[in-house]
Amino acid sequence: MHGWVNGVRSWLSSLDEDALRSLLTWHPCLRGDRHAHTADRPARPTPPTRRELHAARVRLAKAQQAQLTSITACGLVWAVRALRDVYGFPEHALTDPTLDELLVMLRVLDPPLARCALHGMLLPGTSRLPVGPLAREHEAALRAAADSPPPPDAHTIGPGLDAPPAPLTDTPTECEDAAPVTAPSPGTASPADLPASLVRLRRSGELLAAVLRTAADAVEAGLLPEGAPADGITGWSRERERLAAALAEEGVDWGPGLGYADAEAGLTRLREARAEQIGALRRKAGRYAELLELADDEDEASDLRRHLERIEAQLAVLDAPPPEREPAEEAPGASAEPGL
């Protein structure tokens, strides 16, 4: 406990005016609003006044162990609220995060709040929480993530984690810390699934990039990187190759030197071509249906029905519903009741 107290006190004393202002913006409990997080209200971060800034500096300088415990515990509560209400992270990532998710969440927060939340995770006695053991095991990597500036797309990362990534195979990876890979193999991806597969690959790439940035920060600081980023690169590259092969089967080129924008443009062209092909088949089916209604000869009608069924089969291959057939008109008087 003594080491934890010294660490928190040292960090608080190192905050410059801008960092302290950021912390007070996201942490209302430090502004004299005691346990403001218990109020039933959304998180609306507002910058502190100069008076609040000065008062907080004085209180933090005199804070003892009990106050430091309260500050970091409340900071963790405010971080969770910001991640949920402001950044759109799903509940599963907040209540039971993986290492990758925890790294990403600390990166999107302003560094002072992220560091305060990390101290809250490291608070002695938090071993009963899912993040407690995880934070202690990977403290160096998480500290580097917390101290890094938020990425430009910080507000778009959380909504992309709407569900836990599904594993591709039944074989577990050798390193649980490697970034998850979620793109399907070409054997299981239909053309309609390709856009969603690209989104999943992009999402797993963002998580991998966060791990790699953290590893780079650790190496630059002379620390041993946590996890196995090399395994993550290998897995992600393998899934990209599989998706590129699936795209190639549909006529979309996504070579190693092409990015997401090129793949998306190819999918757009593929979607437009499929729509044009479906439209042409529907028009042809409509003409055959009209000729079938006018056919007087049974052999001719049988031949037209065979052509129409072939077109419907082609539409089924394209995942397009067949055109509705008009019911055959009955001969005049065929359904009339016999006269009395």
XYZ file of N, CA and C in Angstrom, residues 44-303:
780
model
N -21.311 15.328 -18.276
C -21.160 16.507 -19.135
C -19.886 17.228 -18.705
N -18.761 16.873 -19.268
C -17.508 17.477 -18.812
C -17.467 18.972 -19.092
N -17.192 19.747 -18.079
C -17.038 21.195 -18.225
C -15.727 21.597 -17.560
N -14.971 22.504 -18.147
C -13.680 22.896 -17.572
C -13.862 23.618 -16.248
N -12.907 23.477 -15.331
C -13.015 24.113 -14.018
C -12.686 25.600 -14.101
N -13.159 26.334 -13.121
C -12.785 27.738 -13.000
C -11.382 27.831 -12.410
N -10.794 29.010 -12.472
C -9.453 29.204 -11.912
C -9.468 28.978 -10.389
N -10.561 29.396 -9.743
C -10.673 29.186 -8.297
C -10.705 27.689 -7.981
N -11.491 26.919 -8.767
C -11.564 25.477 -8.549
C -10.206 24.821 -8.794
N -9.489 25.316 -9.783
C -8.184 24.760 -10.104
C -7.210 24.967 -8.943
N -7.200 26.175 -8.376
C -6.299 26.483 -7.266
C -6.683 25.674 -6.024
N -7.989 25.581 -5.734
C -8.442 24.846 -4.554
C -8.092 23.368 -4.658
N -8.232 22.813 -5.870
C -7.903 21.402 -6.054
C -6.417 21.160 -5.862
N -5.582 22.080 -6.348
C -4.136 21.936 -6.186
C -3.771 21.882 -4.697
N -4.400 22.734 -3.896
C -4.116 22.754 -2.462
C -4.576 21.450 -1.805
N -5.793 20.983 -2.155
C -6.313 19.751 -1.543
C -5.455 18.544 -1.917
N -5.027 18.481 -3.160
C -4.235 17.336 -3.598
C -2.876 17.303 -2.917
N -2.308 18.474 -2.670
C -1.000 18.528 -2.005
C -1.079 18.008 -0.578
N -2.233 18.124 0.067
C -2.398 17.701 1.455
C -3.060 16.329 1.583
N -3.420 15.726 0.466
C -4.191 14.478 0.504
C -3.409 13.355 1.176
N -4.096 12.621 2.048
C -3.517 11.467 2.712
C -4.036 10.179 2.051
N -3.688 9.049 2.611
C -4.017 7.767 1.981
C -5.518 7.616 1.720
N -6.347 7.961 2.692
C -7.798 7.802 2.517
C -8.306 8.668 1.364
N -7.795 9.937 1.284
C -8.228 10.822 0.209
C -7.736 10.326 -1.149
N -6.503 9.826 -1.190
C -5.959 9.314 -2.454
C -6.740 8.085 -2.923
N -7.134 7.252 -1.983
C -7.956 6.087 -2.336
C -9.275 6.529 -2.946
N -9.925 7.513 -2.310
C -11.203 8.015 -2.817
C -11.034 8.662 -4.189
N -9.959 9.436 -4.369
C -9.717 10.136 -5.636
C -9.582 9.142 -6.783
N -8.780 8.096 -6.590
C -8.550 7.142 -7.683
C -9.764 6.244 -7.918
N -10.448 5.866 -6.833
C -11.648 5.035 -7.007
C -12.726 5.811 -7.758
N -12.916 7.079 -7.378
C -13.886 7.907 -8.092
C -13.437 8.158 -9.529
N -12.121 8.298 -9.716
C -11.613 8.485 -11.076
C -11.929 7.309 -11.968
N -11.862 6.100 -11.405
C -12.210 4.914 -12.185
C -13.694 4.924 -12.553
N -14.530 5.363 -11.621
C -15.969 5.454 -11.903
C -16.237 6.451 -13.027
N -15.580 7.623 -12.961
C -15.790 8.631 -13.999
C -15.237 8.181 -15.343
N -14.151 7.437 -15.331
C -13.597 6.923 -16.588
C -14.574 5.955 -17.245
N -15.157 5.064 -16.434
C -16.132 4.111 -16.974
C -17.336 4.858 -17.545
N -17.803 5.882 -16.818
C -18.951 6.642 -17.307
C -18.629 7.352 -18.621
N -17.435 7.929 -18.720
C -17.044 8.610 -19.958
C -16.930 7.624 -21.108
N -16.353 6.466 -20.839
C -16.209 5.463 -21.899
C -17.569 4.988 -22.402
N -18.524 4.862 -21.508
C -19.862 4.404 -21.907
C -20.692 5.521 -22.536
N -20.777 6.687 -21.869
C -21.702 7.738 -22.293
C -21.136 8.661 -23.375
N -19.830 8.862 -23.363
C -19.218 9.800 -24.307
C -18.582 9.083 -25.493
N -17.912 7.948 -25.214
C -17.174 7.267 -26.274
C -17.889 6.031 -26.810
N -19.004 5.645 -26.213
C -19.838 4.590 -26.779
C -19.312 3.173 -26.638
N -18.497 2.901 -25.613
C -18.006 1.532 -25.440
C -19.121 0.650 -24.877
N -19.201 -0.597 -25.342
C -20.276 -1.495 -24.892
C -20.029 -2.002 -23.476
N -21.086 -2.530 -22.886
C -21.033 -2.946 -21.489
C -20.051 -4.093 -21.262
N -19.972 -5.016 -22.227
C -19.091 -6.169 -22.013
C -17.629 -5.747 -21.920
N -17.251 -4.687 -22.650
C -15.871 -4.211 -22.589
C -15.591 -3.478 -21.278
N -16.622 -2.879 -20.694
C -16.443 -2.135 -19.448
C -16.433 -3.038 -18.224
N -17.203 -4.114 -18.264
C -17.327 -4.965 -17.081
C -16.292 -6.093 -17.041
N -15.907 -6.601 -18.187
C -14.948 -7.710 -18.217
C -14.064 -7.581 -19.451
N -13.180 -6.575 -19.490
C -12.403 -6.314 -20.702
C -11.259 -7.299 -20.899
N -10.899 -7.491 -22.153
C -9.652 -8.178 -22.469
C -8.514 -7.168 -22.364
N -7.280 -7.641 -22.457
C -6.147 -6.724 -22.411
C -6.206 -5.740 -23.568
N -6.534 -6.235 -24.762
C -6.605 -5.356 -25.928
C -7.655 -4.270 -25.736
N -8.827 -4.652 -25.228
C -9.885 -3.671 -25.003
C -9.481 -2.655 -23.942
N -8.804 -3.129 -22.889
C -8.371 -2.219 -21.837
C -7.336 -1.230 -22.362
N -6.424 -1.689 -23.187
C -5.434 -0.794 -23.794
C -6.112 0.267 -24.646
N -7.083 -0.157 -25.448
C -7.783 0.790 -26.325
C -8.564 1.814 -25.504
N -9.237 1.359 -24.447
C -10.040 2.276 -23.640
C -9.173 3.317 -22.939
N -8.028 2.918 -22.444
C -7.129 3.891 -21.807
C -6.577 4.876 -22.833
N -6.380 4.422 -24.050
C -5.841 5.310 -25.082
C -6.831 6.394 -25.506
N -8.121 6.091 -25.512
C -9.083 7.084 -26.005
C -9.361 8.168 -24.966
N -9.133 7.867 -23.684
C -9.375 8.858 -22.631
C -8.280 9.920 -22.621
N -8.622 11.109 -22.109
C -7.582 12.104 -21.864
C -6.579 11.503 -20.880
N -5.278 11.693 -21.108
C -4.268 11.024 -20.278
C -4.439 11.213 -18.772
N -4.772 12.410 -18.250
C -4.913 12.515 -16.788
C -6.015 11.617 -16.226
N -7.173 11.575 -16.894
C -8.246 10.702 -16.404
C -7.861 9.242 -16.568
N -7.207 8.903 -17.685
C -6.803 7.520 -17.909
C -5.822 7.068 -16.837
N -4.871 7.937 -16.484
C -3.880 7.565 -15.473
C -4.537 7.444 -14.091
N -5.477 8.325 -13.791
C -6.205 8.243 -12.526
C -6.985 6.935 -12.455
N -7.629 6.556 -13.567
C -8.380 5.301 -13.604
C -7.449 4.110 -13.417
N -6.267 4.176 -14.019
C -5.316 3.076 -13.869
C -4.883 2.931 -12.411
N -4.637 4.050 -11.729
C -4.312 3.974 -10.306
C -5.477 3.361 -9.527
N -6.700 3.647 -9.962
C -7.856 3.032 -9.322
C -7.896 1.530 -9.539
N -7.487 1.070 -10.724
C -7.439 -0.373 -10.987
C -6.357 -1.049 -10.144
N -5.272 -0.311 -9.884
C -4.145 -0.866 -9.129
C -4.330 -0.733 -7.617
N -5.430 -0.132 -7.218
C -5.692 0.073 -5.799
C -5.693 -1.268 -5.071
N -4.926 -1.408 -3.993
C -4.926 -2.674 -3.249
C -6.343 -3.059 -2.826
N -6.691 -4.296 -3.052
C -8.026 -4.766 -2.713
C -8.930 -4.900 -3.915
N -8.435 -4.525 -5.115
C -9.270 -4.618 -6.318
C -9.107 -5.970 -7.018
N -8.461 -6.928 -6.369
C -8.264 -8.234 -7.001
C -9.589 -8.927 -7.290
N -10.650 -8.509 -6.598
C -11.962 -9.121 -6.842
C -12.585 -8.604 -8.139
N -12.065 -7.498 -8.668
C -12.566 -6.956 -9.926
C -11.834 -7.596 -11.097
N -12.503 -7.775 -12.249
C -11.815 -8.388 -13.400
C -10.571 -7.620 -13.827
N -10.586 -6.278 -13.688
C -9.454 -5.489 -14.175
C -8.293 -5.466 -13.195
N -8.522 -5.865 -11.931
C -7.468 -5.783 -10.935
C -6.242 -6.612 -11.290
N -6.386 -7.945 -11.398
C -5.224 -8.767 -11.772
C -4.658 -8.402 -13.138
N -5.536 -8.047 -14.071
C -5.075 -7.681 -15.410
C -4.206 -6.430 -15.363
N -4.613 -5.444 -14.559
C -3.849 -4.200 -14.453
C -2.497 -4.439 -13.804
N -2.457 -5.279 -12.781
C -1.177 -5.529 -12.119
C -0.225 -6.325 -13.010
N -0.767 -7.240 -13.792
C 0.076 -8.078 -14.650
C 0.672 -7.280 -15.810
N -0.079 -6.298 -16.307
C 0.355 -5.546 -17.490
C 0.468 -4.056 -17.176
N 0.932 -3.734 -15.984
C 0.952 -2.339 -15.544
C 1.762 -1.437 -16.472
N 2.931 -1.881 -16.911
C 3.792 -1.033 -17.744
C 3.120 -0.692 -19.072
N 2.531 -1.700 -19.719
C 1.869 -1.457 -21.002
C 0.649 -0.557 -20.830
N -0.108 -0.774 -19.751
C -1.292 0.042 -19.511
C -0.919 1.481 -19.158
N 0.187 1.674 -18.449
C 0.628 3.029 -18.135
C 1.034 3.768 -19.411
N 1.721 3.069 -20.299
C 2.100 3.696 -21.566
C 0.865 4.072 -22.384
N -0.153 3.205 -22.363
C -1.391 3.512 -23.089
C -2.109 4.698 -22.462
N -2.141 4.744 -21.127
C -2.833 5.838 -20.442
C -2.159 7.179 -20.696
N -0.847 7.187 -20.815
C -0.120 8.442 -20.993
C -0.069 8.905 -22.445
N -0.557 8.103 -23.376
C -0.507 8.479 -24.793
C -1.677 9.388 -25.150
N -1.488 10.315 -26.096
C -2.604 11.186 -26.500
C -3.686 10.396 -27.220
N -4.957 10.774 -27.072
C -6.040 10.044 -27.744
C -5.894 10.106 -29.262
N -6.268 9.037 -29.976
C -6.210 9.052 -31.440
C -7.290 9.968 -32.009
N -7.134 10.424 -33.258
C -8.146 11.313 -33.863
C -9.532 10.688 -33.943
N -9.588 9.356 -34.082
C -10.884 8.677 -34.221
C -11.359 8.084 -32.896
N -11.007 8.736 -31.782
C -11.324 8.175 -30.463
C -12.812 7.899 -30.285
N -13.670 8.744 -30.865
C -15.116 8.595 -30.654
C -15.744 7.516 -31.546
N -14.985 6.948 -32.461
C -15.541 5.918 -33.348
C -15.093 4.518 -32.968
N -14.150 4.394 -32.042
C -13.603 3.078 -31.705
C -14.564 2.280 -30.845
N -15.143 2.914 -29.825
C -16.032 2.204 -28.910
C -17.218 1.541 -29.582
N -17.981 2.263 -30.434
C -19.129 1.616 -31.086
C -18.732 0.427 -31.948
N -17.484 0.363 -32.380
C -17.050 -0.775 -33.181
C -16.861 -2.046 -32.379
N -16.883 -1.924 -31.046
C -16.738 -3.100 -30.185
C -18.091 -3.542 -29.665
N -19.101 -3.535 -30.546
C -20.463 -3.808 -30.113
C -20.676 -5.244 -29.671
N -19.781 -6.151 -30.032
C -19.925 -7.539 -29.611
C -18.551 -8.163 -29.515
N -18.376 -9.135 -28.629
C -17.078 -9.801 -28.538
C -16.742 -10.478 -29.851
N -15.508 -10.368 -30.328
C -15.141 -10.987 -31.600
C -15.277 -12.497 -31.544
N -15.860 -13.071 -32.578
C -16.045 -14.516 -32.630
C -14.789 -15.172 -33.186
N -14.341 -16.280 -32.597
C -13.158 -16.956 -33.112
C -13.436 -17.573 -34.466
N -12.392 -17.651 -35.304
C -12.553 -18.191 -36.648
C -12.463 -19.714 -36.661
N -11.614 -20.272 -35.810
C -11.407 -21.706 -35.829
C -11.546 -22.245 -34.417
N -11.524 -23.551 -34.300
C -11.605 -24.179 -32.991
C -10.250 -24.265 -32.317
N -9.175 -23.916 -33.032
C -7.835 -24.005 -32.476
C -7.499 -22.725 -31.741
N -7.190 -22.772 -30.422
C -6.870 -21.549 -29.691
C -5.522 -21.008 -30.117
N -5.348 -19.692 -30.002
C -4.061 -19.081 -30.312
C -3.083 -19.369 -29.196
N -1.799 -19.325 -29.511
C -0.790 -19.618 -28.503
C -0.660 -18.483 -27.506
N -0.943 -17.249 -27.926
C -0.779 -16.102 -27.036
C -2.113 -15.417 -26.859
N -2.639 -15.398 -25.646
C -3.945 -14.789 -25.404
C -3.897 -13.284 -25.525
N -2.686 -12.684 -25.466
C -2.572 -11.238 -25.542
C -2.534 -10.750 -26.976
N -2.451 -11.662 -27.949
C -2.412 -11.223 -29.342
C -3.743 -10.613 -29.714
N -3.708 -9.632 -30.650
C -4.939 -8.958 -31.061
C -5.880 -9.955 -31.710
N -7.188 -9.881 -31.433
C -8.136 -10.822 -32.018
C -8.269 -10.617 -33.507
N -8.462 -11.717 -34.219
C -8.643 -11.658 -35.661
C -9.996 -12.244 -35.963
N -10.818 -11.549 -36.752
C -12.205 -11.951 -36.896
C -12.662 -12.105 -38.334
N -11.797 -11.912 -39.313
C -12.237 -12.019 -40.698
C -12.457 -13.482 -41.065
N -13.539 -13.800 -41.782
C -13.803 -15.185 -42.141
C -12.923 -15.637 -43.294
N -12.780 -16.932 -43.432
C -12.015 -17.460 -44.539
C -12.875 -17.461 -45.786
N -12.233 -17.466 -46.993
C -13.018 -17.411 -48.228
C -13.944 -18.588 -48.392
N -13.652 -19.707 -47.716
C -14.540 -20.839 -47.861
C -15.884 -20.631 -47.194
N -15.978 -19.693 -46.245
C -17.233 -19.486 -45.524
C -17.868 -18.138 -45.825
N -17.188 -17.270 -46.566
C -17.705 -15.931 -46.818
C -18.416 -15.891 -48.164
N -19.685 -15.536 -48.130
C -20.418 -15.338 -49.368
C -20.203 -13.907 -49.833
N -20.500 -13.607 -51.112
C -20.322 -12.230 -51.583
C -21.053 -11.212 -50.719
N -22.223 -11.584 -50.203
C -22.968 -10.647 -49.361
C -22.263 -10.397 -48.030
N -21.408 -11.339 -47.598
C -20.711 -11.203 -46.317
C -19.433 -10.385 -46.415
N -18.955 -10.133 -47.636
C -17.649 -9.497 -47.797
C -17.565 -8.115 -47.144
N -18.567 -7.221 -47.298
C -18.455 -5.916 -46.620
C -18.321 -6.048 -45.110
N -19.117 -6.946 -44.487
C -19.022 -7.133 -43.039
C -17.676 -7.738 -42.655
N -17.148 -8.631 -43.492
C -15.837 -9.219 -43.219
C -14.756 -8.156 -43.246
N -14.871 -7.203 -44.172
C -13.891 -6.126 -44.246
C -13.965 -5.240 -43.004
N -15.176 -4.981 -42.525
C -15.343 -4.180 -41.309
C -14.708 -4.883 -40.118
N -14.925 -6.203 -40.003
C -14.354 -6.943 -38.883
C -12.834 -6.973 -38.951
N -12.291 -7.129 -40.138
C -10.837 -7.123 -40.286
C -10.271 -5.760 -39.905
N -10.961 -4.704 -40.312
C -10.498 -3.359 -39.969
C -10.530 -3.154 -38.456
N -11.579 -3.645 -37.800
C -11.700 -3.502 -36.351
C -10.577 -4.246 -35.644
N -10.292 -5.474 -36.070
C -9.215 -6.226 -35.442
C -7.873 -5.569 -35.709
N -7.731 -4.926 -36.882
C -6.502 -4.200 -37.174
C -6.310 -3.002 -36.263
N -7.402 -2.326 -35.912
C -7.303 -1.184 -34.991
C -6.847 -1.640 -33.612
N -7.367 -2.786 -33.153
C -6.942 -3.314 -31.866
C -5.470 -3.727 -31.905
N -5.064 -4.359 -33.007
C -3.672 -4.745 -33.154
C -2.775 -3.518 -33.179
N -3.208 -2.465 -33.885
C -2.410 -1.242 -33.947
C -2.206 -0.639 -32.565
N -3.237 -0.713 -31.712
C -3.099 -0.204 -30.349
C -2.053 -0.996 -29.575
N -2.055 -2.328 -29.757
C -1.057 -3.163 -29.093
C 0.344 -2.817 -29.586
N 0.474 -2.610 -30.895
C 1.787 -2.300 -31.465
C 2.292 -0.933 -31.003
N 1.373 0.054 -30.919
C 1.802 1.368 -30.440
C 2.280 1.289 -28.994
N 1.562 0.501 -28.192
C 1.975 0.334 -26.806
C 3.329 -0.360 -26.723
N 3.536 -1.385 -27.563
C 4.819 -2.080 -27.571
C 5.940 -1.134 -27.997
N 5.660 -0.271 -28.997
C 6.672 0.678 -29.448
C 7.026 1.668 -28.342
N 6.018 2.135 -27.611
C 6.272 3.052 -26.490
C 7.118 2.372 -25.421
N 6.807 1.099 -25.153
C 7.565 0.379 -24.131
C 9.021 0.203 -24.555
N 9.239 -0.165 -25.822
C 10.604 -0.345 -26.323
C 11.368 0.967 -26.272
N 10.708 2.057 -26.664
C 11.363 3.359 -26.653
C 11.767 3.767 -25.235
N 10.974 3.333 -24.239
C 11.275 3.657 -22.844
C 12.221 2.646 -22.205
N 12.651 1.637 -22.976
C 13.560 0.641 -22.440
C 12.874 -0.470 -21.689
N 11.556 -0.630 -21.894
C 10.793 -1.664 -21.198
C 10.572 -2.866 -22.108
N 10.357 -4.012 -21.495
C 10.039 -5.207 -22.263
C 8.566 -5.158 -22.649
N 8.232 -5.215 -23.939
C 6.822 -5.125 -24.350
C 5.994 -6.261 -23.783
N 4.754 -5.940 -23.409
C 3.820 -6.953 -22.938
C 3.208 -7.667 -24.133
N 2.791 -8.903 -23.920
C 2.105 -9.628 -24.973
C 3.064 -10.084 -26.056
N 2.532 -10.452 -27.196
C 3.323 -10.924 -28.327
C 2.823 -10.250 -29.587
N 3.224 -8.992 -29.833
C 2.721 -8.287 -31.010
C 3.077 -8.961 -32.319
N 4.207 -9.688 -32.359
C 4.584 -10.370 -33.596
C 3.544 -11.418 -33.978
N 3.024 -12.151 -32.977
C 1.979 -13.143 -33.255
C 0.715 -12.467 -33.781
N 0.395 -11.277 -33.224
C -0.771 -10.544 -33.694
C -0.627 -10.124 -35.145
N 0.562 -9.669 -35.529
C 0.805 -9.269 -36.920
C 0.640 -10.468 -37.847
N 1.201 -11.606 -37.428
C 1.104 -12.809 -38.262
C -0.348 -13.225 -38.458
N -1.120 -13.230 -37.371
C -2.519 -13.638 -37.476
C -3.335 -12.691 -38.332
N -3.141 -11.371 -38.116
C -3.907 -10.398 -38.897
C -3.536 -10.479 -40.383
N -2.246 -10.633 -40.668
C -1.805 -10.725 -42.065
C -2.404 -11.954 -42.745
N -2.473 -13.057 -42.016
C -3.049 -14.275 -42.585
C -4.518 -14.070 -42.920
N -5.260 -13.396 -42.028
C -6.683 -13.176 -42.293
C -6.895 -12.179 -43.417
N -5.998 -11.203 -43.541
C -6.110 -10.270 -44.669
C -5.905 -11.007 -45.989
N -4.951 -11.931 -46.018
C -4.718 -12.714 -47.232
C -5.940 -13.553 -47.584
N -6.597 -14.116 -46.558
C -7.805 -14.904 -46.823
C -8.920 -14.037 -47.392
N -9.097 -12.856 -46.812
C -10.139 -11.977 -47.319
C -9.800 -11.481 -48.716
N -8.516 -11.208 -48.982
C -8.106 -10.792 -50.325
C -8.402 -11.888 -51.337
N -8.185 -13.154 -50.936
C -8.494 -14.263 -51.834
C -9.994 -14.354 -52.099
N -10.802 -14.136 -51.046
C -12.260 -14.165 -51.225
C -12.707 -13.037 -52.154
N -12.113 -11.869 -52.011
C -12.441 -10.753 -52.897
C -12.017 -11.058 -54.330
N -10.855 -11.690 -54.486
C -10.370 -12.015 -55.835
C -11.314 -12.967 -56.548
N -11.933 -13.888 -55.781
C -12.894 -14.808 -56.396
C -14.090 -14.071 -56.978
N -14.369 -12.877 -56.451
C -15.486 -12.071 -56.955
C -15.020 -10.994 -57.924
N -13.734 -11.053 -58.297
C -13.226 -10.097 -59.272
C -12.734 -8.792 -58.690
N -12.520 -8.734 -57.368
C -12.037 -7.525 -56.716
C -10.573 -7.722 -56.343
N -9.697 -6.875 -56.885
C -8.270 -6.971 -56.599
C -7.951 -6.192 -55.322
N -7.359 -6.881 -54.338
C -6.921 -6.228 -53.098
C -5.534 -6.747 -52.758
N -4.575 -6.279 -53.544
C -3.203 -6.705 -53.364
C -2.580 -6.129 -52.110
N -1.349 -6.559 -51.786
C -0.676 -6.100 -50.559
C -0.489 -4.592 -50.489
N -0.375 -3.932 -51.646
C -0.157 -2.493 -51.647
C -1.427 -1.665 -51.660
N -2.578 -2.305 -51.513
C -3.860 -1.594 -51.547
C -4.464 -1.558 -50.148
N -5.106 -0.430 -49.810
C -5.663 -0.247 -48.477
C -7.155 -0.494 -48.417
N -7.755 -0.123 -47.287
C -9.190 -0.328 -47.091
C -10.015 0.433 -48.123
N -9.582 1.650 -48.469
C -10.349 2.444 -49.433
C -10.443 1.726 -50.771
N -9.354 1.049 -51.182
C -9.376 0.311 -52.448
C -10.324 -0.878 -52.367
N -10.305 -1.584 -51.233
C -11.215 -2.717 -51.077
C -12.669 -2.259 -51.080
N -12.945 -1.153 -50.383
C -14.315 -0.633 -50.336
C -14.783 -0.175 -51.710
N -13.873 0.450 -52.482
C -14.232 0.870 -53.841
C -14.521 -0.344 -54.710
N -13.721 -1.419 -54.550
C -13.967 -2.637 -55.313
C -15.295 -3.272 -54.943
N -15.638 -3.253 -53.647
C -16.927 -3.802 -53.220
C -18.091 -2.974 -53.751
N -17.892 -1.666 -53.840
C -18.940 -0.812 -54.406
C -19.173 -1.159 -55.875
N -18.078 -1.329 -56.625
C -18.214 -1.712 -58.039
C -18.877 -3.082 -58.163
N -18.502 -4.008 -57.271
C -19.109 -5.338 -57.302
C -20.594 -5.259 -57.002
N -20.970 -4.452 -56.021
C -22.383 -4.310 -55.664
C -23.180 -3.710 -56.818
N -22.614 -2.709 -57.480
C -23.308 -2.081 -58.618
C -23.450 -3.054 -59.777
N -22.395 -3.845 -60.043
C -22.456 -4.816 -61.137
C -23.491 -5.896 -60.845
N -23.551 -6.343 -59.591
C -24.534 -7.360 -59.220
C -25.951 -6.811 -59.343
N -26.139 -5.556 -58.934
C -27.466 -4.951 -59.046
C -27.888 -4.851 -60.512
N -26.928 -4.494 -61.376
C -27.241 -4.407 -62.812
C -27.557 -5.785 -63.377
N -26.806 -6.802 -62.962
C -27.048 -8.162 -63.435
C -28.408 -8.667 -62.958
N -28.741 -8.390 -61.699
C -30.044 -8.809 -61.166
C -31.174 -8.104 -61.909
N -30.988 -6.817 -62.192
C -32.011 -6.075 -62.925
C -32.237 -6.645 -64.313
N -31.135 -6.985 -64.998
C -31.265 -7.552 -66.344
C -31.977 -8.907 -66.301
N -31.634 -9.741 -65.310
C -32.301 -11.037 -65.200
C -33.785 -10.874 -64.879
N -34.121 -9.914 -64.045
C -35.535 -9.687 -63.720
C -36.312 -9.230 -64.950
N -35.699 -8.367 -65.730
C -36.385 -7.899 -66.948
C -36.594 -9.059 -67.920
N -35.564 -9.899 -68.039
C -35.690 -11.051 -68.933
C -36.774 -12.006 -68.421
N -36.803 -12.219 -67.084
C -37.833 -13.085 -66.512
C -39.222 -12.508 -66.761
N -39.340 -11.196 -66.702
C -40.634 -10.570 -66.963
C -41.099 -10.801 -68.389
N -40.156 -10.721 -69.334
C -40.539 -10.948 -70.744
C -40.970 -12.396 -70.959
N -40.212 -13.342 -70.357
C -40.602 -14.747 -70.499
C -41.962 -15.005 -69.868
N -42.235 -14.359 -68.736
C -43.529 -14.547 -68.084
C -44.660 -14.031 -68.959
N -44.430 -12.891 -69.640
C -45.455 -12.356 -70.541
C -45.702 -13.289 -71.714
N -44.584 -13.825 -72.281
C -44.738 -14.754 -73.405
C -45.437 -16.033 -72.967
N -45.169 -16.457 -71.713
C -45.798 -17.675 -71.202
C -47.304 -17.499 -71.100
N -47.741 -16.315 -70.735
C -49.177 -16.065 -70.629
C -49.861 -16.103 -71.992
N -49.095 -15.720 -73.026
C -49.679 -15.662 -74.364
C -49.519 -16.959 -75.144
N -48.739 -17.902 -74.603
C -48.454 -19.135 -75.341
C -49.717 -19.977 -75.473
N -49.966 -20.432 -76.713
C -51.114 -21.316 -76.971
C -50.686 -22.771 -77.052
N -49.445 -23.003 -77.486
C -48.957 -24.362 -77.676
C -48.294 -24.858 -76.383
N -48.585 -26.084 -75.981
C -48.047 -26.626 -74.739
C -46.539 -26.798 -74.788
N -46.014 -27.200 -75.969
C -44.561 -27.351 -76.095
C -43.866 -25.997 -75.944
N -44.448 -24.987 -76.563
C -43.870 -23.643 -76.440
C -43.926 -23.169 -74.983
N -45.047 -23.422 -74.308
C -45.182 -23.020 -72.910
C -44.176 -23.756 -72.028
N -43.960 -25.047 -72.290
C -42.994 -25.826 -71.512
C -41.580 -25.283 -71.690
N -41.253 -24.904 -72.919
C -39.928 -24.346 -73.192
C -39.745 -23.006 -72.482
